[in-house]
XYZ file of C-alpha atoms in Angstrom:
586
model
C 135.158 133.529 51.226
C 136.049 131.428 48.187
C 133.788 131.316 45.128
C 134.159 128.328 42.827
C 134.885 128.969 39.151
C 133.814 126.470 36.504
C 136.647 127.299 34.111
C 139.523 129.075 35.839
C 142.228 127.475 33.654
C 142.587 129.503 30.449
C 138.880 130.359 30.633
C 138.322 126.931 29.037
C 136.002 124.318 30.513
C 137.716 121.486 28.629
C 141.192 122.494 29.827
C 139.895 123.040 33.357
C 138.281 119.607 33.366
C 141.523 117.982 32.245
C 143.370 119.706 35.074
C 140.639 118.657 37.513
C 141.164 115.040 36.499
C 144.875 115.116 37.415
C 144.412 114.061 41.085
C 142.196 111.134 40.023
C 144.602 110.019 37.318
C 147.465 110.298 39.800
C 145.624 108.140 42.308
C 144.786 105.363 39.858
C 148.221 105.353 38.213
C 150.017 105.172 41.557
C 147.663 102.481 42.783
C 147.185 100.301 39.723
C 150.220 101.148 37.600
C 153.081 101.728 40.026
C 151.543 99.449 42.670
C 152.258 101.808 45.550
C 150.630 101.140 48.881
C 147.152 102.639 48.986
C 147.892 104.937 51.916
C 150.966 106.292 50.135
C 149.043 106.747 46.858
C 146.233 108.435 48.775
C 148.517 110.910 50.525
C 150.418 111.782 47.338
C 147.180 112.278 45.417
C 145.859 114.468 48.238
C 148.898 116.710 47.885
C 148.313 116.865 44.118
C 144.669 117.814 44.682
C 145.724 120.577 47.093
C 148.219 121.955 44.572
C 145.631 121.913 41.769
C 143.057 123.560 44.044
C 145.383 126.372 45.159
C 147.432 127.016 42.019
C 144.916 126.357 39.234
C 141.528 126.867 40.882
C 142.542 129.832 43.059
C 141.387 128.318 46.342
C 143.084 129.912 49.367
C 145.519 127.514 51.018
C 143.756 127.784 54.367
C 140.379 126.909 52.837
C 141.927 124.000 50.919
C 143.496 122.569 54.068
C 140.234 122.988 55.986
C 138.400 121.168 53.183
C 140.874 118.313 53.569
C 140.340 118.121 57.337
C 136.568 118.068 56.790
C 136.942 115.129 54.423
C 139.369 113.287 56.694
C 136.974 113.668 59.622
C 134.102 112.329 57.497
C 136.352 109.458 56.459
C 136.725 108.434 60.084
C 133.160 109.208 61.120
C 130.914 107.655 59.996
C 132.752 105.489 57.431
C 135.698 104.037 59.362
C 133.616 104.063 62.518
C 131.332 101.541 60.842
C 134.079 99.392 59.332
C 136.276 99.206 62.439
C 133.434 98.202 64.708
C 131.986 95.747 62.180
C 135.341 93.979 61.942
C 135.578 94.022 65.741
C 132.313 92.083 65.920
C 133.773 89.589 63.468
C 137.001 89.347 65.491
C 134.960 88.535 68.589
C 133.456 85.533 66.820
C 136.954 84.441 65.810
C 138.290 84.857 69.338
C 135.473 82.737 70.744
C 135.850 80.044 68.078
C 132.289 80.476 66.829
C 133.311 81.763 63.444
C 134.566 78.254 62.655
C 131.099 76.995 63.549
C 129.553 79.517 61.171
C 131.978 78.476 58.441
C 131.091 74.811 58.867
C 127.404 75.732 58.782
C 127.847 77.450 55.418
C 129.838 74.476 54.188
C 126.882 72.224 55.009
C 124.669 74.332 52.750
C 127.205 73.642 50.028
C 130.924 72.805 50.149
C 131.260 74.226 46.623
C 133.232 77.486 46.658
C 131.327 78.841 43.675
C 128.008 78.525 45.481
C 129.533 79.830 48.708
C 130.575 82.957 46.805
C 126.977 83.457 45.663
C 125.402 82.925 49.086
C 127.939 84.791 51.215
C 129.321 87.564 49.020
C 126.149 88.320 47.063
C 123.142 87.362 49.232
C 124.534 87.887 52.726
C 126.589 90.858 51.524
C 123.415 92.449 50.140
C 121.732 92.056 53.519
C 124.663 93.760 55.249
C 124.595 96.494 52.604
C 120.894 97.013 53.251
C 121.443 97.404 56.987
C 124.730 99.290 57.252
C 126.465 99.987 53.940
C 129.639 102.117 53.853
C 132.049 99.197 53.387
C 130.535 96.894 56.005
C 129.585 94.107 53.516
C 133.103 93.961 52.109
C 134.706 94.016 55.551
C 132.643 91.084 56.814
C 132.080 88.884 53.758
C 135.707 88.924 52.693
C 136.861 87.426 55.983
C 134.043 84.885 55.842
C 135.269 83.794 52.412
C 138.822 83.574 53.728
C 137.629 81.339 56.564
C 136.053 79.053 53.970
C 139.395 78.598 52.234
C 139.368 81.319 49.563
C 142.750 82.781 48.683
C 143.152 86.442 49.776
C 143.068 88.150 46.364
C 140.192 86.012 45.150
C 138.197 86.584 48.346
C 138.709 90.334 48.058
C 137.766 90.389 44.365
C 134.607 88.348 44.936
C 133.485 90.524 47.864
C 134.106 93.749 45.924
C 132.378 92.622 42.727
C 129.391 91.337 44.685
C 129.011 94.732 46.358
C 127.412 96.367 43.303
C 123.711 95.776 42.622
C 122.640 96.316 46.275
C 124.606 99.560 46.790
C 122.002 102.051 45.511
C 119.535 100.855 48.169
C 122.180 100.413 50.868
C 121.828 101.605 54.461
C 118.041 101.556 54.047
C 118.179 103.519 50.784
C 120.284 106.393 52.141
C 121.731 107.113 48.646
C 118.204 107.377 47.200
C 117.020 109.623 50.036
C 120.018 111.909 49.461
C 119.451 111.956 45.712
C 115.781 112.866 46.120
C 116.737 115.717 48.436
C 119.287 117.363 46.144
C 117.346 116.886 42.894
C 113.937 118.039 44.132
C 115.601 121.253 45.306
C 116.523 122.251 41.736
C 113.723 120.632 39.707
C 109.989 120.653 40.368
C 109.325 117.318 38.635
C 106.903 115.531 41.018
C 108.602 112.190 40.298
C 111.842 113.314 41.990
C 110.901 111.760 45.320
C 112.308 108.800 47.228
C 109.629 106.538 45.788
C 109.968 107.934 42.265
C 113.760 107.776 42.050
C 113.873 104.470 43.927
C 111.408 102.998 41.460
C 113.530 104.131 38.509
C 116.754 102.795 40.041
C 114.788 99.590 40.609
C 114.430 99.362 36.841
C 118.182 99.557 36.248
C 120.209 97.812 38.977
C 118.144 94.577 38.829
C 119.591 94.068 35.340
C 123.053 94.099 36.928
C 121.892 91.679 39.609
C 121.152 89.030 36.987
C 124.728 89.169 35.711
C 126.816 89.660 38.858
C 126.413 86.108 40.324
C 127.558 84.692 36.969
C 130.629 86.938 37.160
C 131.320 85.699 40.686
C 131.410 82.037 39.683
C 133.641 82.970 36.747
C 136.069 84.770 39.073
C 136.114 81.759 41.385
C 136.496 79.032 38.765
C 136.656 80.486 35.266
C 134.612 79.071 32.396
C 134.375 75.725 34.131
C 132.658 77.445 37.034
C 130.090 79.118 34.805
C 129.384 75.860 32.988
C 128.979 73.906 36.230
C 127.054 76.413 38.365
C 125.258 78.720 35.947
C 121.903 77.484 37.258
C 122.239 78.617 40.909
C 123.959 81.811 39.737
C 121.105 82.606 37.375
C 118.439 81.643 39.919
C 120.090 83.899 42.494
C 120.460 86.830 40.097
C 116.941 86.614 38.685
C 115.375 86.179 42.139
C 117.327 89.144 43.505
C 116.558 91.325 40.487
C 112.834 90.587 40.483
C 112.540 91.064 44.251
C 114.469 94.327 44.132
C 112.292 95.612 41.273
C 109.038 94.674 43.002
C 110.100 96.022 46.403
C 111.456 99.296 45.004
C 108.373 99.966 42.894
C 105.501 98.479 44.857
C 106.548 97.717 48.458
C 109.165 99.978 50.086
C 112.294 101.613 48.711
C 114.220 101.398 52.039
C 113.427 97.682 52.307
C 114.332 96.817 48.693
C 117.689 95.200 49.454
C 116.457 93.376 52.540
C 113.642 91.780 50.564
C 115.908 90.995 47.602
C 118.674 89.495 49.773
C 116.317 87.191 51.659
C 114.435 86.096 48.530
C 117.630 85.346 46.582
C 119.208 83.418 49.462
C 116.052 81.380 49.979
C 115.865 80.630 46.241
C 119.414 79.276 46.153
C 118.953 77.186 49.311
C 115.723 75.675 47.955
C 117.413 74.915 44.637
C 120.238 73.109 46.431
C 117.711 70.753 47.998
C 116.952 69.276 44.571
C 120.102 70.046 42.593
C 123.852 69.807 43.096
C 126.697 70.516 40.659
C 128.119 67.515 38.841
C 131.551 68.331 40.247
C 132.049 70.121 43.550
C 134.891 72.649 43.865
C 136.101 72.325 47.451
C 138.546 74.670 49.117
C 141.253 72.001 49.056
C 140.782 71.341 45.343
C 140.742 75.052 44.489
C 143.848 75.669 46.572
C 145.725 72.789 44.970
C 144.830 73.983 41.470
C 145.911 77.524 42.239
C 149.200 76.285 43.740
C 149.825 74.231 40.621
C 148.996 77.144 38.337
C 151.226 79.525 40.290
C 154.073 76.993 40.245
C 153.710 76.702 36.482
C 153.878 80.470 36.139
C 156.952 80.587 38.348
C 158.592 77.907 36.207
C 157.780 79.872 33.076
C 159.291 83.035 34.533
C 162.401 81.122 35.559
C 162.689 79.660 32.059
C 162.534 83.118 30.519
C 165.244 84.326 32.908
C 167.552 81.378 32.111
C 170.231 82.240 29.486
C 169.515 78.972 27.643
C 165.742 79.212 27.946
C 165.685 76.242 30.356
C 164.209 76.577 33.804
C 166.705 76.434 36.621
C 163.920 76.458 39.205
C 162.638 73.314 40.826
C 159.413 74.850 42.009
C 157.618 74.038 38.781
C 158.496 70.352 38.933
C 156.989 70.117 42.383
C 153.858 72.055 41.542
C 151.708 69.014 40.872
C 153.183 67.223 43.827
C 152.334 70.163 46.067
C 148.836 70.160 44.747
C 148.473 66.430 45.287
C 149.879 66.813 48.753
C 147.254 69.420 49.529
C 144.493 67.094 48.448
C 146.007 64.140 50.283
C 146.398 66.068 53.502
C 142.781 67.143 53.230
C 141.681 63.541 52.812
C 143.623 62.429 55.892
C 142.627 65.383 58.037
C 140.738 64.719 61.277
C 137.007 64.320 61.098
C 135.128 67.613 60.988
C 133.711 68.467 64.423
C 129.976 68.060 64.859
C 128.483 71.309 66.104
C 125.505 71.326 68.430
C 122.385 73.312 67.690
C 123.289 75.720 70.495
C 126.741 76.372 69.013
C 125.251 76.999 65.570
C 122.702 79.397 67.073
C 125.489 81.281 68.857
C 127.494 81.476 65.618
C 124.593 83.155 63.829
C 123.652 85.276 66.847
C 125.939 88.267 66.092
C 124.346 88.793 62.689
C 120.833 88.351 64.065
C 121.689 90.889 66.764
C 122.878 93.334 64.086
C 119.671 92.877 62.091
C 117.473 93.387 65.167
C 119.349 96.485 66.364
C 119.374 98.145 62.949
C 115.718 97.278 62.380
C 114.698 98.879 65.681
C 116.768 102.007 65.147
C 115.312 102.481 61.669
C 111.700 102.559 62.877
C 110.506 106.051 61.797
C 109.591 107.162 65.335
C 112.995 106.025 66.643
C 114.771 107.716 63.730
C 113.052 111.017 64.505
C 113.850 110.724 68.216
C 117.565 109.993 67.669
C 117.915 112.689 64.992
C 117.713 115.395 67.655
C 120.159 116.642 70.257
C 121.762 115.315 72.371
C 122.033 112.239 70.152
C 122.796 114.103 66.931
C 124.699 117.342 66.417
C 125.074 119.195 63.119
C 127.412 122.126 62.610
C 129.194 123.985 59.823
C 132.822 122.973 59.522
C 134.809 125.779 61.200
C 136.497 128.230 58.834
C 135.012 126.929 55.587
C 133.189 129.681 53.694
C 132.548 128.656 50.085
C 130.044 129.590 47.380
C 129.350 127.845 44.088
C 129.852 129.516 40.670
C 126.372 131.054 40.974
C 127.228 132.648 44.308
C 125.077 130.349 46.457
C 126.621 128.998 49.678
C 128.024 125.468 49.511
C 126.895 123.330 52.442
C 129.762 122.310 54.713
C 127.632 120.763 57.457
C 129.189 117.976 59.512
C 126.642 115.620 61.048
C 127.838 114.001 64.257
C 125.108 111.475 65.040
C 127.143 109.714 67.671
C 124.378 107.449 69.003
C 122.326 106.401 65.934
C 125.447 106.068 63.750
C 125.837 102.581 62.279
C 129.289 102.276 63.858
C 127.918 102.962 67.330
C 125.172 100.419 66.760
C 127.908 97.945 65.838
C 129.515 98.578 69.237
C 126.234 97.728 70.948
C 126.027 94.616 68.767
C 129.582 93.734 69.779
C 128.848 94.084 73.495
C 125.786 91.834 73.185
C 127.781 89.413 71.018
C 130.552 89.217 73.624
C 127.965 88.356 76.274
C 126.317 85.685 74.111
C 129.639 84.118 73.120
C 130.994 84.437 76.685
C 133.944 86.616 75.710
C 135.333 88.346 78.790
C 135.394 92.170 78.898
C 139.179 92.124 79.002
C 139.436 89.905 75.935
C 136.828 92.017 74.111
C 138.844 95.161 74.888
C 142.097 93.566 73.693
C 140.340 92.459 70.520
C 139.068 95.998 69.951
C 142.566 97.483 70.255
C 143.975 94.787 67.977
C 141.330 95.650 65.370
C 142.606 99.232 65.186
C 146.169 97.991 64.835
C 145.182 95.629 62.021
C 143.397 98.429 60.160
C 145.968 101.205 60.645
C 146.874 101.348 56.928
C 143.225 101.281 55.894
C 142.470 104.109 58.327
C 145.128 106.350 56.778
C 144.007 105.414 53.254
C 140.319 106.136 53.787
C 140.960 109.444 55.554
C 143.405 110.544 52.832
C 141.048 109.622 49.991
C 138.056 111.358 51.603
C 140.239 114.419 52.224
C 141.150 114.348 48.521
C 137.472 114.056 47.574
C 136.483 117.036 49.708
C 139.296 119.168 48.339
C 138.217 118.320 44.798
C 134.558 118.943 45.596
C 134.901 122.208 47.500
C 137.522 123.713 45.178
C 135.223 123.103 42.206
C 137.377 120.473 40.482
C 134.654 117.827 40.519
C 131.990 120.293 39.382
C 134.109 121.405 36.420
C 134.714 117.800 35.441
C 130.998 117.064 35.637
C 130.004 120.213 33.739
C 132.395 119.296 30.935
C 130.842 115.847 30.584
C 127.409 117.463 30.716
C 128.269 119.441 27.596
C 127.627 116.349 25.494
C 123.976 117.376 25.043
C 121.636 114.546 24.052
C 124.534 112.070 24.147
C 124.771 112.828 27.853
C 122.267 110.018 28.441
C 125.035 107.556 27.605
C 127.658 109.409 29.657
C 125.427 110.078 32.668
C 126.348 106.873 34.585
C 130.027 107.778 34.224
C 129.514 110.797 36.478
C 128.138 108.562 39.199
C 131.006 106.112 38.670
C 133.570 108.898 39.080
C 131.838 110.164 42.213
C 131.823 106.771 43.908
C 135.327 105.857 42.721
C 136.612 108.980 44.460
C 134.482 109.043 47.606
C 133.669 105.346 48.014
C 130.041 106.272 48.668
C 127.001 106.273 46.399
C 125.428 108.682 48.871
C 128.279 111.164 48.432
C 128.245 110.774 44.649
C 124.516 111.486 44.571
C 124.961 114.562 46.730
C 127.784 115.665 44.465
C 126.293 115.155 41.000
C 122.547 114.679 41.527
C 121.586 118.316 40.958
C 123.947 118.588 37.993
C 122.329 115.535 36.403
C 118.794 116.934 36.460
C 119.918 120.415 35.403
C 121.752 118.968 32.419
C 118.757 116.767 31.583
C 116.569 119.875 31.347
C 119.036 121.674 29.051
C 119.524 118.607 26.835
C 115.847 117.673 26.632
C 116.334 114.436 28.589
C 114.187 112.930 31.319
C 115.389 114.277 34.707
C 114.181 111.182 36.554
C 116.206 108.922 34.260
C 119.363 111.011 34.632
C 119.028 111.188 38.407
C 118.642 107.426 38.657
C 121.538 106.890 36.244
C 123.846 108.749 38.615
C 123.122 106.283 41.407
C 123.033 103.176 39.196
C 126.299 104.074 37.487
C 127.836 104.937 40.828
C 127.402 101.449 42.257
C 129.946 100.186 39.722
C 132.626 102.532 41.025
C 132.365 100.964 44.462
C 134.682 98.054 43.691
C 137.561 100.313 42.540
C 137.213 102.939 45.257
C 140.511 103.170 47.177
C 138.443 103.278 50.342
C 136.876 99.876 49.655
C 140.133 98.480 48.288
C 141.862 99.438 51.522
C 139.115 97.816 53.594
C 139.297 94.596 51.570
C 143.094 94.490 51.622
C 143.259 95.053 55.369
C 140.645 92.373 56.007
C 142.586 89.713 54.072
C 145.988 90.717 55.430
C 147.179 92.368 52.209
C 147.553 95.955 53.433
C 149.860 97.731 51.016
C 148.926 95.483 48.088
C 145.693 97.191 47.137
C 147.017 97.563 43.589
C 146.899 93.796 43.097
C 143.225 93.745 44.019
C 142.554 96.855 41.912
C 143.867 95.163 38.775
C 141.694 92.135 39.530
C 138.445 94.142 39.564
C 138.959 97.217 37.346
C 138.072 95.306 34.166
C 134.766 94.119 35.613
C 133.980 97.601 36.898
C 134.493 99.176 33.478
C 132.672 96.393 31.613
C 129.594 96.704 33.830
C 129.786 100.501 33.546
C 129.626 100.204 29.758
C 126.596 97.949 30.143
C 124.874 100.484 32.390
C 125.665 103.284 29.924
C 124.004 101.232 27.176
C 120.955 100.523 29.373
C 120.489 104.201 30.264
C 121.114 105.257 26.684
C 118.406 102.883 25.430
C 116.037 103.967 28.204
C 116.343 107.505 26.846
C 115.056 106.264 23.471
C 111.831 104.506 22.418
C 113.700 101.170 22.530
C 113.571 100.980 26.350
C 111.756 104.233 27.036
C 108.754 102.239 28.240
C 110.766 101.358 31.356
C 110.716 104.973 32.569
C 107.629 105.719 34.709
């Protein structure tokens, strides 16, 4: 048996917390600073976490290794199981040619890339988050953006940033359900229920929803994009925020994202019937401008390398020509094919199939039926025997819900999709194998990072880090979202972060005289902002756009937005703990 110790390093909580942060710092430095491949950074950081756990936290080597295997297994099932099969469904549509039909259909709604980012990454991504979660929205929307002509890094950044406001209610509010379970066990506040916590989160994340679409158009086209398309961005954000607030507080917490996604998408589509931007940013125009900008940067670098300060490169002089060529070739390209109504219906069919399957499986009676053997097995991870600092056993239960798991449902969706799109069984099988090959780096990365997270969690490193932050007393209201951010940045899951820090949040709230409901909700709302910098999600995005090994480039593109929105959430929660916004707390 191994008992966790809050302050094993020099009997100092502050020093212990600093040591506990070493694996995280290592991961982010290797990924964002040294630009190592994510799977390499993940494996090195895992080794660091094991060393810290054994040498500094006194965890037996065998227990530490078992903790890592538990995390790696969870990384594959259910997380990678969802992502791999979701991308397989997408690959089937590509193999059949129907993804091009879907792309042209979205282009008909609007050929403007800024509006496409809003509709696909934010609205459609929110719907996928509501149904599946666990990286599925990023995996699917990023390739949809690529098919519409977005450059890889930009597509990845847009998909990751968009996957924020919906996350707390993802997978039919699984993070909220988990948070209610762990907090109600340590605090008798009657508000710590799914409806109570969901309602409070629904008074925080909608404020993010108003801002995120504006950020998306800025990422796509800078200040010009905001100036030209602020109206649809604002309409989308406000519609999503209001719908999420109303659904979470007065309709149904599990359905909050579904309602918000549909309402926001409908609002944008209706707006586009009476309004269009003065200047449309097409894929060809955006690509030409980016080529020209990159050529200018290359010329500048060459000039700085030249001993006389004069560029010896000819790439810069051809930058504008290349851009013009791109536009010219677009103008002389063959006429866009006209798709029949049947082809368009088939193109949308896979996503309708996913919605129908997930909706059926999430009917309460069906959920209860599939939660039992032989469809679901739960067991303690062999060999792990751990207690917390108080001496209470730490749960090490592994849930193997092989049939109702979202990844398995994606397989069923894929089989039906193959039949609808007339993809032969042999071609579907080849596509499935190819999907694993394409994602091999992402698979190693996700399993390594989840192994790291479990080692940190079960050795007590994460608890010590959280307890140190909790020592801020009344100021903890401002720091509370940071705990959630750390949890999601490490595990890639708001559900895991809530399970990890939810109880600590409400316990600290009681000691500091803060509202436990507010602190519990802050953990989930702050956590959603760590999603875009999670190595797990970065690996998924990079693999989807063909940039496996260059996760650091995407990380640097989104880390600033993640931290800026985290600061905003800290301010919101801090004000909600005072009379200024205290009226927002039920």
